[in-house]
Every structure is written in structure tokens, then in C-alpha cells.
CSV table of N, CA, C and O in Angstrom, one decimal:
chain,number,residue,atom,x,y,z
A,241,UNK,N,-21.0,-17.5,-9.6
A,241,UNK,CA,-20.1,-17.4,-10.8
A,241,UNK,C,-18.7,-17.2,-10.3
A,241,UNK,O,-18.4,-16.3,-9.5
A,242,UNK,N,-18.0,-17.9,-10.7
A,242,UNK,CA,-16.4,-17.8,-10.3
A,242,UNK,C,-15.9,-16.8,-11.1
A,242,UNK,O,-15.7,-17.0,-12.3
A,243,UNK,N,-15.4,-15.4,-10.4
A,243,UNK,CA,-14.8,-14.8,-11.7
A,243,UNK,C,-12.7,-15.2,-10.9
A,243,UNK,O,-12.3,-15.5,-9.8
A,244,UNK,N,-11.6,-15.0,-12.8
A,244,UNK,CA,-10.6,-15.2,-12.4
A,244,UNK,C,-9.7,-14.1,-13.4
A,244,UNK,O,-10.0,-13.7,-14.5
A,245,UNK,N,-9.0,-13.7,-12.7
A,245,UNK,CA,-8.1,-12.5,-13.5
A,245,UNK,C,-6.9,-12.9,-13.9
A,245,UNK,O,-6.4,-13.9,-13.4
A,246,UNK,N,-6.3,-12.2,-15.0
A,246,UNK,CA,-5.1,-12.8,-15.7
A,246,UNK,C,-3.9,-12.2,-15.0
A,246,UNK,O,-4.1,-11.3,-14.3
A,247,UNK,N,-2.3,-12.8,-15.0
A,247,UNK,CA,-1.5,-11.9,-14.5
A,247,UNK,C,-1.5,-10.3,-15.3
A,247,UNK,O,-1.0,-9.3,-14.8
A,248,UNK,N,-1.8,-10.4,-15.9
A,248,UNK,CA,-1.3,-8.8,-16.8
A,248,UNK,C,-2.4,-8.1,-16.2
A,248,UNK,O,-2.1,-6.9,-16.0
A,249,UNK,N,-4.0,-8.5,-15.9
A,249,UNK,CA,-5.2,-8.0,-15.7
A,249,UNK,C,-5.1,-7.3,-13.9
A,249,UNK,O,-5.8,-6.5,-13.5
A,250,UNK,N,-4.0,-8.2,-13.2
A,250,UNK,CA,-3.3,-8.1,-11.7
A,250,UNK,C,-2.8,-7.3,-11.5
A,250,UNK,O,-2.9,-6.6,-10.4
A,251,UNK,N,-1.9,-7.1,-12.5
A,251,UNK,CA,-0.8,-6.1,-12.4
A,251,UNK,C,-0.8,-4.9,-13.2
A,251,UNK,O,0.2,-4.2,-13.2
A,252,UNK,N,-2.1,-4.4,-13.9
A,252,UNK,CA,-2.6,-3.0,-14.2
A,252,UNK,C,-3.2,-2.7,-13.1
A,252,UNK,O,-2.9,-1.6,-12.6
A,253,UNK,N,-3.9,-3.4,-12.5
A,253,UNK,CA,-5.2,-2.9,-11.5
A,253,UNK,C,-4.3,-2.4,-9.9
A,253,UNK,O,-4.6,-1.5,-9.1
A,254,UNK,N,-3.2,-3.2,-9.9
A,254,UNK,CA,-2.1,-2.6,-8.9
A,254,UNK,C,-1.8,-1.5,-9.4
A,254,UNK,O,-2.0,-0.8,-8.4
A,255,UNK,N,-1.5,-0.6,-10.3
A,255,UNK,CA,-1.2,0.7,-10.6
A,255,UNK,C,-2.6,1.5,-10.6
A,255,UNK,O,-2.4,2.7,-11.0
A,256,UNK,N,-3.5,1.3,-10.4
A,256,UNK,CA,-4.9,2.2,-10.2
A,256,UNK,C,-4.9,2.6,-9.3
A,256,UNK,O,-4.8,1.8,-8.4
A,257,UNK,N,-5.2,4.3,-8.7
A,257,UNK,CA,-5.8,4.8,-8.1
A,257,UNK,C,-7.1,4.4,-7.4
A,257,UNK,O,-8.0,4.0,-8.1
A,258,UNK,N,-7.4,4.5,-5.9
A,258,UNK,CA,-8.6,4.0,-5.1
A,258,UNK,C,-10.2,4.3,-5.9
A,258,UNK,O,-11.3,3.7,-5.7
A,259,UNK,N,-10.0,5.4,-7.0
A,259,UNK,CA,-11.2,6.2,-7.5
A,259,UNK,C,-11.0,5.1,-8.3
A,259,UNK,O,-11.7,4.2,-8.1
A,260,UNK,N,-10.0,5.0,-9.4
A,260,UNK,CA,-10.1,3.8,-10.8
A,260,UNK,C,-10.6,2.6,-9.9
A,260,UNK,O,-11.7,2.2,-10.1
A,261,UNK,N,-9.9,2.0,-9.0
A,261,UNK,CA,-10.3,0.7,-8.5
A,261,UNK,C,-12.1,0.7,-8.4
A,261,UNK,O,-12.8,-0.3,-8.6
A,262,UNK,N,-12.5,1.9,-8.0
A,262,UNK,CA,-14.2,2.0,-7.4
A,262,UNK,C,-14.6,1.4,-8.8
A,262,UNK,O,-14.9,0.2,-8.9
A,263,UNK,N,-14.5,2.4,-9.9
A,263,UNK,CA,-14.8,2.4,-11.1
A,263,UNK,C,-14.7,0.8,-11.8
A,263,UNK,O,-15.6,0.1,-12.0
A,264,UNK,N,-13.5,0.6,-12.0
A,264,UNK,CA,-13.7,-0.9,-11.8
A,264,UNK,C,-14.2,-1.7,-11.4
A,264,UNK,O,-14.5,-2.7,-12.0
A,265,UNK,N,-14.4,-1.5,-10.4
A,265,UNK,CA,-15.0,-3.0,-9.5
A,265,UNK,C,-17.0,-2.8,-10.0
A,265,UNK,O,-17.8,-3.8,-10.2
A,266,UNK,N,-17.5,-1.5,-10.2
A,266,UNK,CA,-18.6,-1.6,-11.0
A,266,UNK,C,-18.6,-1.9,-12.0
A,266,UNK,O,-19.6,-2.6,-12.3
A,267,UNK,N,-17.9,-1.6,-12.8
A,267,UNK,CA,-17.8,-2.8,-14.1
A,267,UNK,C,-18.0,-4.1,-14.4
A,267,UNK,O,-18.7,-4.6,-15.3
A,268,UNK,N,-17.1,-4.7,-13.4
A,268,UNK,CA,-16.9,-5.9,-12.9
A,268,UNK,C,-18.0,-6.2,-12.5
A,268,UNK,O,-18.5,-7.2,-13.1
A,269,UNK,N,-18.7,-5.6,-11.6
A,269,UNK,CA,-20.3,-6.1,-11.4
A,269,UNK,C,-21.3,-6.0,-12.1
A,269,UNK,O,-22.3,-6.7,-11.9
A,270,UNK,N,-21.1,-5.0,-13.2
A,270,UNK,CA,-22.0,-5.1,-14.2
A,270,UNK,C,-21.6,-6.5,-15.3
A,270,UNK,O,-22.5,-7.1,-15.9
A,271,UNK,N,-20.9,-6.6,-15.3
A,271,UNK,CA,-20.1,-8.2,-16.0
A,271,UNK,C,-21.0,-9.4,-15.1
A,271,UNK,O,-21.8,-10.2,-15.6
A,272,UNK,N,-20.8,-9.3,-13.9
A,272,UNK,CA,-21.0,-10.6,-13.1
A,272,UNK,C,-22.7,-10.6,-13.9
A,272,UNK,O,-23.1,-11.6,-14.5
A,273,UNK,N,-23.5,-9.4,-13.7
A,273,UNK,CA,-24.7,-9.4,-13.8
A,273,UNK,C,-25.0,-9.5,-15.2
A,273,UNK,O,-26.3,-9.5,-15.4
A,274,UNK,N,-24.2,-9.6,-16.1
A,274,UNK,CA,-24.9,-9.7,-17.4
A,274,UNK,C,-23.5,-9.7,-18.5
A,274,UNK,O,-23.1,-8.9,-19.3
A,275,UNK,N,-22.9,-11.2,-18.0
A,275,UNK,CA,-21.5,-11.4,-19.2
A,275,UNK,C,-21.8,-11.0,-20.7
A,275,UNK,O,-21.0,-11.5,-21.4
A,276,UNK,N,-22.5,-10.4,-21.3
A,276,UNK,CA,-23.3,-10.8,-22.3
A,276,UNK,C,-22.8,-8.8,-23.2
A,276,UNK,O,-22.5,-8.3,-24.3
A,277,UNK,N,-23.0,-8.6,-22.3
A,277,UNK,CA,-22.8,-7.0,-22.2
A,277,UNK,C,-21.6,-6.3,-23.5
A,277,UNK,O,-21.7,-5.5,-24.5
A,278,UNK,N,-20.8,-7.0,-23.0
A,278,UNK,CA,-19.4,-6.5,-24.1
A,278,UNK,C,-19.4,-7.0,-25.7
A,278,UNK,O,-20.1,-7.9,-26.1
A,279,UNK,N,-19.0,-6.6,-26.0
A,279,UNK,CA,-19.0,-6.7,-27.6
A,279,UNK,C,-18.0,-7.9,-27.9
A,279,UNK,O,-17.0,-8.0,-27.3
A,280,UNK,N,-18.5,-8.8,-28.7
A,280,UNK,CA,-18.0,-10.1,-29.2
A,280,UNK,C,-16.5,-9.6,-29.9
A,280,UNK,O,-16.5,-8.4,-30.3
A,281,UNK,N,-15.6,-10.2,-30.1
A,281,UNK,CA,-14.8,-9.6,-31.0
A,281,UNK,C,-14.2,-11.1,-31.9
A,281,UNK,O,-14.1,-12.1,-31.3
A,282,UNK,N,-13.8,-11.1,-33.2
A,282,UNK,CA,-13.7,-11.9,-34.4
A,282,UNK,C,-12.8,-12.0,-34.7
A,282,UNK,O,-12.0,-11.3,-34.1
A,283,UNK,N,-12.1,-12.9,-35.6
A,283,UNK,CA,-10.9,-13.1,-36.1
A,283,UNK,C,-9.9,-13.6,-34.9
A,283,UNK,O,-10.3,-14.5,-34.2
A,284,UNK,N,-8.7,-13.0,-34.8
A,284,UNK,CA,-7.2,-13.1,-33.9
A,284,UNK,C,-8.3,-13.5,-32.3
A,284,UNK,O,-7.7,-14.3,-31.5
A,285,UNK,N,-9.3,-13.1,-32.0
A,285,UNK,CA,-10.1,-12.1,-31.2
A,285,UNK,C,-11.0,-13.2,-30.5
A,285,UNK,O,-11.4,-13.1,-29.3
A,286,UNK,N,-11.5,-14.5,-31.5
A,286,UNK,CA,-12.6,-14.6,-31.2
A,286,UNK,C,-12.4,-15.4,-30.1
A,286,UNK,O,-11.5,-16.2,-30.0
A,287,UNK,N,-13.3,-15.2,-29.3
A,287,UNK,CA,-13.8,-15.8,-27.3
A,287,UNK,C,-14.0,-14.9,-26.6
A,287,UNK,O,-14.7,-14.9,-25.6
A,288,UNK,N,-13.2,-13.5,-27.4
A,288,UNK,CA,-13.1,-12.7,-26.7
A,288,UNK,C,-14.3,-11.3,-26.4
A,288,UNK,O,-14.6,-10.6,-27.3
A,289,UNK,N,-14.6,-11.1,-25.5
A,289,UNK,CA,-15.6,-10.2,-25.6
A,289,UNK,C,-14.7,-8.7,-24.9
A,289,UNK,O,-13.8,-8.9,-24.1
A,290,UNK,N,-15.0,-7.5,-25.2
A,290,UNK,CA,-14.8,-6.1,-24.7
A,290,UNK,C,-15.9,-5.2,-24.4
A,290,UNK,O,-16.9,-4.9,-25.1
A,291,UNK,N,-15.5,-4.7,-23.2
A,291,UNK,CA,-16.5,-3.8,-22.8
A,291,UNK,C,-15.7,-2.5,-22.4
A,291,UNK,O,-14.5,-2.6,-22.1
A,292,UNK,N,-16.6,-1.1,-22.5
A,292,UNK,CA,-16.2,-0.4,-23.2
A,292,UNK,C,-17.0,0.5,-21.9
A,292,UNK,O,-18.2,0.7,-21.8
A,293,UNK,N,-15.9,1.1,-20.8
A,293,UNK,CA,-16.9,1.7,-19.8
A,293,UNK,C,-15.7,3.7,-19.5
A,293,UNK,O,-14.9,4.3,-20.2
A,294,UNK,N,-16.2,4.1,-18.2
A,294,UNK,CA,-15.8,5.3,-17.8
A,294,UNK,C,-14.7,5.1,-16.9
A,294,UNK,O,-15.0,4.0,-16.4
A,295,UNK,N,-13.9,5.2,-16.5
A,295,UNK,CA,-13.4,5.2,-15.2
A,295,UNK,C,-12.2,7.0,-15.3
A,295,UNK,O,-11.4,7.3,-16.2
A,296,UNK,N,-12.5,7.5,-14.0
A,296,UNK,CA,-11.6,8.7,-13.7
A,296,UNK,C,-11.6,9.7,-15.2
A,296,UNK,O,-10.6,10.2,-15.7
A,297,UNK,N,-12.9,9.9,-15.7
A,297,UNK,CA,-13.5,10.5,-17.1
A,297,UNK,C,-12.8,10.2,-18.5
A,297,UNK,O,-12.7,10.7,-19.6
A,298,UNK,N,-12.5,9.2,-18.1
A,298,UNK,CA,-11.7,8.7,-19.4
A,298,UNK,C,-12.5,7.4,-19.7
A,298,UNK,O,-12.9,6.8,-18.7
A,299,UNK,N,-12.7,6.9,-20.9
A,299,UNK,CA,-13.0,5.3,-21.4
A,299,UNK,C,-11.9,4.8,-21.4
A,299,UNK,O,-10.8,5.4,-21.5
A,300,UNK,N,-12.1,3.5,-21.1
A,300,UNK,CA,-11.2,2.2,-20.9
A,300,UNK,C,-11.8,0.9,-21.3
A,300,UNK,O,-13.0,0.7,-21.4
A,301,UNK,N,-10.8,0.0,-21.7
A,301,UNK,CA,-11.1,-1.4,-22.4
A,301,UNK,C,-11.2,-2.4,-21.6
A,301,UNK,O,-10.1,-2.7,-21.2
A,302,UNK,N,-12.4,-3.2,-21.2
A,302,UNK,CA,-11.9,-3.9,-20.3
A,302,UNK,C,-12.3,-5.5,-21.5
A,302,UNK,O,-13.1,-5.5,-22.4
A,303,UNK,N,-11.2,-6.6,-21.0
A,303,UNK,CA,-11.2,-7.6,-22.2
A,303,UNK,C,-11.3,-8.5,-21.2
A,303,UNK,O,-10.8,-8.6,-20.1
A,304,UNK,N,-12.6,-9.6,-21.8
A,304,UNK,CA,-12.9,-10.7,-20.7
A,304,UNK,C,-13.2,-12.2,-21.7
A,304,UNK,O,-13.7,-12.1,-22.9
A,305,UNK,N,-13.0,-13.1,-21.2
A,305,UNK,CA,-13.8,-14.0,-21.6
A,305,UNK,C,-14.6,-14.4,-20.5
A,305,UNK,O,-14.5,-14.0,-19.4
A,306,UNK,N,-15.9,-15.6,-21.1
A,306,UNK,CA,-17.0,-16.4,-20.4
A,306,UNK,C,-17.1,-17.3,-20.7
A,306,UNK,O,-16.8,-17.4,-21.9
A,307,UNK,N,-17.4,-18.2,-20.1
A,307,UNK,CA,-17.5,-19.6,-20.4
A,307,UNK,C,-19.3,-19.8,-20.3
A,307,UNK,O,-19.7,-19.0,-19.5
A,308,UNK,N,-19.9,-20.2,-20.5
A,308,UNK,CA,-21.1,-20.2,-19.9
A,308,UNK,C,-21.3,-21.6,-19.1
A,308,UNK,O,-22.2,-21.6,-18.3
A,309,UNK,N,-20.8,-22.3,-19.3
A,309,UNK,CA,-21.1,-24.3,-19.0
A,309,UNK,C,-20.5,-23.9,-17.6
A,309,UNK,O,-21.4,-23.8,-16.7
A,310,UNK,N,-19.0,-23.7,-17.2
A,310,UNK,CA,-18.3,-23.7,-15.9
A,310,UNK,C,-18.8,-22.2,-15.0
A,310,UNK,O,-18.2,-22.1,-14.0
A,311,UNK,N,-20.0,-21.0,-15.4
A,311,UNK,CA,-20.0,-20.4,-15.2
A,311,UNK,C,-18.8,-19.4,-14.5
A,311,UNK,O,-19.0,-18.7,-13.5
A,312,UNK,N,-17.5,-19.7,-15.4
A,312,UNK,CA,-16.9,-18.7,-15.0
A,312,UNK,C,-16.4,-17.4,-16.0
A,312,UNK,O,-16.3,-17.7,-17.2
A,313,UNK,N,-16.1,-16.0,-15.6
A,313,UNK,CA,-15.6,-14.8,-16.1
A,313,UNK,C,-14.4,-15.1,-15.9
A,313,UNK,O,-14.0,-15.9,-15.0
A,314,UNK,N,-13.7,-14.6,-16.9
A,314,UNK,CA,-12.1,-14.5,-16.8
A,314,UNK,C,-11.2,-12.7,-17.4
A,314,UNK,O,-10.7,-12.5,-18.5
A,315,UNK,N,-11.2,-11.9,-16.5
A,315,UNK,CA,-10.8,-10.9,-16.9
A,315,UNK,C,-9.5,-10.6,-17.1
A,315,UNK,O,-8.6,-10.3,-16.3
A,316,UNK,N,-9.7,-10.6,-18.6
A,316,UNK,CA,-7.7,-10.7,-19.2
A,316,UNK,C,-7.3,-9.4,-19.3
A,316,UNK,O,-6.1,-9.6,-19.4
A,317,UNK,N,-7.4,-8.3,-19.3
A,317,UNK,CA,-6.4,-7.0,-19.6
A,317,UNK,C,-7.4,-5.5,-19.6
A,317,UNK,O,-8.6,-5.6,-20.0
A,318,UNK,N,-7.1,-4.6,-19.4
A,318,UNK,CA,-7.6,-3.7,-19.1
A,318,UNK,C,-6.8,-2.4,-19.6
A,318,UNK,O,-5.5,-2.4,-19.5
A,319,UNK,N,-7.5,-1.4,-20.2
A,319,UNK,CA,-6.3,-0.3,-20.6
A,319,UNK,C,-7.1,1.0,-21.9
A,319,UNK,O,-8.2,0.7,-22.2
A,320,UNK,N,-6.8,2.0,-22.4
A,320,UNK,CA,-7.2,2.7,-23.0
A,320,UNK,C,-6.8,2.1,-24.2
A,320,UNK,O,-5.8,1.4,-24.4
A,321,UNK,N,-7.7,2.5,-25.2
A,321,UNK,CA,-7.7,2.5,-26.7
A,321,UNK,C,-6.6,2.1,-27.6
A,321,UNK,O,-6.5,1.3,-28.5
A,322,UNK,N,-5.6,3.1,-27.0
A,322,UNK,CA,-4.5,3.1,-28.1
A,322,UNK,C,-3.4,2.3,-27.4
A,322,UNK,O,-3.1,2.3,-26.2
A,323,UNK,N,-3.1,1.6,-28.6
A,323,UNK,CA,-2.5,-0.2,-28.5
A,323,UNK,C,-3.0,-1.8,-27.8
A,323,UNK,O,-2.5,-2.8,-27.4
A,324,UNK,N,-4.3,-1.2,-27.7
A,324,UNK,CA,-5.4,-2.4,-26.3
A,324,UNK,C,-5.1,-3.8,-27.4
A,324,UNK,O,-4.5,-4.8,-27.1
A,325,UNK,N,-5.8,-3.5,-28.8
A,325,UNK,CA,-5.9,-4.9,-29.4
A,325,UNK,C,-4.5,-5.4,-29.8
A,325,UNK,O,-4.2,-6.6,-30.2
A,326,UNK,N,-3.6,-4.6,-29.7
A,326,UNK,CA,-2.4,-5.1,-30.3
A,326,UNK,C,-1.6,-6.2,-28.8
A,326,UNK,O,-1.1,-7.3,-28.9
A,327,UNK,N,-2.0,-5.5,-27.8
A,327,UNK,CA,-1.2,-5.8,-26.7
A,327,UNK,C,-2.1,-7.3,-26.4
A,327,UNK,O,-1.7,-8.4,-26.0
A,328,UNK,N,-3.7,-6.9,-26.8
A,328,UNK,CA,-4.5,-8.4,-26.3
A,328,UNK,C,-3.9,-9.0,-27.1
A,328,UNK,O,-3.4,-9.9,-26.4
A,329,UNK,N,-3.6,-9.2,-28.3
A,329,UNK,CA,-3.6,-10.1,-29.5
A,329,UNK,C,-2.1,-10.9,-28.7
A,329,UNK,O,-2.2,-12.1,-28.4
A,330,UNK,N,-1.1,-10.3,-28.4
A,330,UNK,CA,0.4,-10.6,-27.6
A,330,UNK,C,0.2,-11.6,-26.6
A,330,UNK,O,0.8,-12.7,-26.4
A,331,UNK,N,-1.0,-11.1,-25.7
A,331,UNK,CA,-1.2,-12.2,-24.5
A,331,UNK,C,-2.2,-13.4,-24.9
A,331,UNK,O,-2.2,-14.5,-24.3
A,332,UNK,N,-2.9,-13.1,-25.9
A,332,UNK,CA,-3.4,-14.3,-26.3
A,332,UNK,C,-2.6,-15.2,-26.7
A,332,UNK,O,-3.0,-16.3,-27.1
């Protein structure tokens, strides 16, 4: 599976801490292992799937699409709760 990250999804993950980065990158592998995982989302939204994990005792958003035909992930943006869909909605 080819996974590809967005510029915005690059340049959060540069501002993480080595403990956030761990946390992440299990996510990410739970992704590789089962794209299916995250919650579909509708409207403005739709392709888009979100998953919804721990990192450094906090929840965080992680926003991905899948292709299934080209089997690739595409991980678009990452971030806490408050303002995630407004800012996804911007980069979409």
C-alpha cells in the first residue's frame, strides 16, 4: 500500500514532539492495517474518512482518504477537535 501525506499533514507532524510522533506513527499503522477503521464523513466531507485516536493523553483527528483500486492512503491533516472540520473543509 502506498501511503502519501499532504503539505499541511507535513508540516503539523514537524511540530510534534518524539512521544506525539510514536503515537502517530501507530495510528498510521493501524490505518495501513485496516483503512476502513475511521468514520466516513458526508456532505462538504464526503471521501473523507476520520479517525479518532490518543496521542500524549489527549484525542486527536487524524483526516485521511483511500482509494481502494490504486491501493493508496492519503493522510490530509491532523489536529484536536476544535476547528479540525472547518480547517479540513479550507484544504479541501
Amino acid at each position: 500500500m502506498k501511503v502519501l501525506q499532504s503539505r499541511q499533514f507535513a508540516k503539523a507532524v514537524k511540530k510534534l514532539h518524539s512521544s506525539q510522533k510514536s503515537d502517530l506513527d501507530e495510528a498510521v499503522h493501524l490505518l495501513i492495517g485496516d483503512p476502513m477503521i475511521g468514520d466516513s464523513k458526508a456532505g462538504d466531507l464526503a471521501g473523507v474518512r476520520v479517525y479518532k485516536f490518543k496521542m500524549a493523553q489527549q484525542f486527536n483527528l487524524l483526516a485521511y482518504s483511500y482509494e481502494n483500486e490504486f491501493l493508496t492512503l492519503t493522510l490530509l491533516t491532523i489536529g484536536s477537535h476544535e476547528n479540525f472540520y472547518r480547517d479540513l473543509k479550507q484544504l479541501l
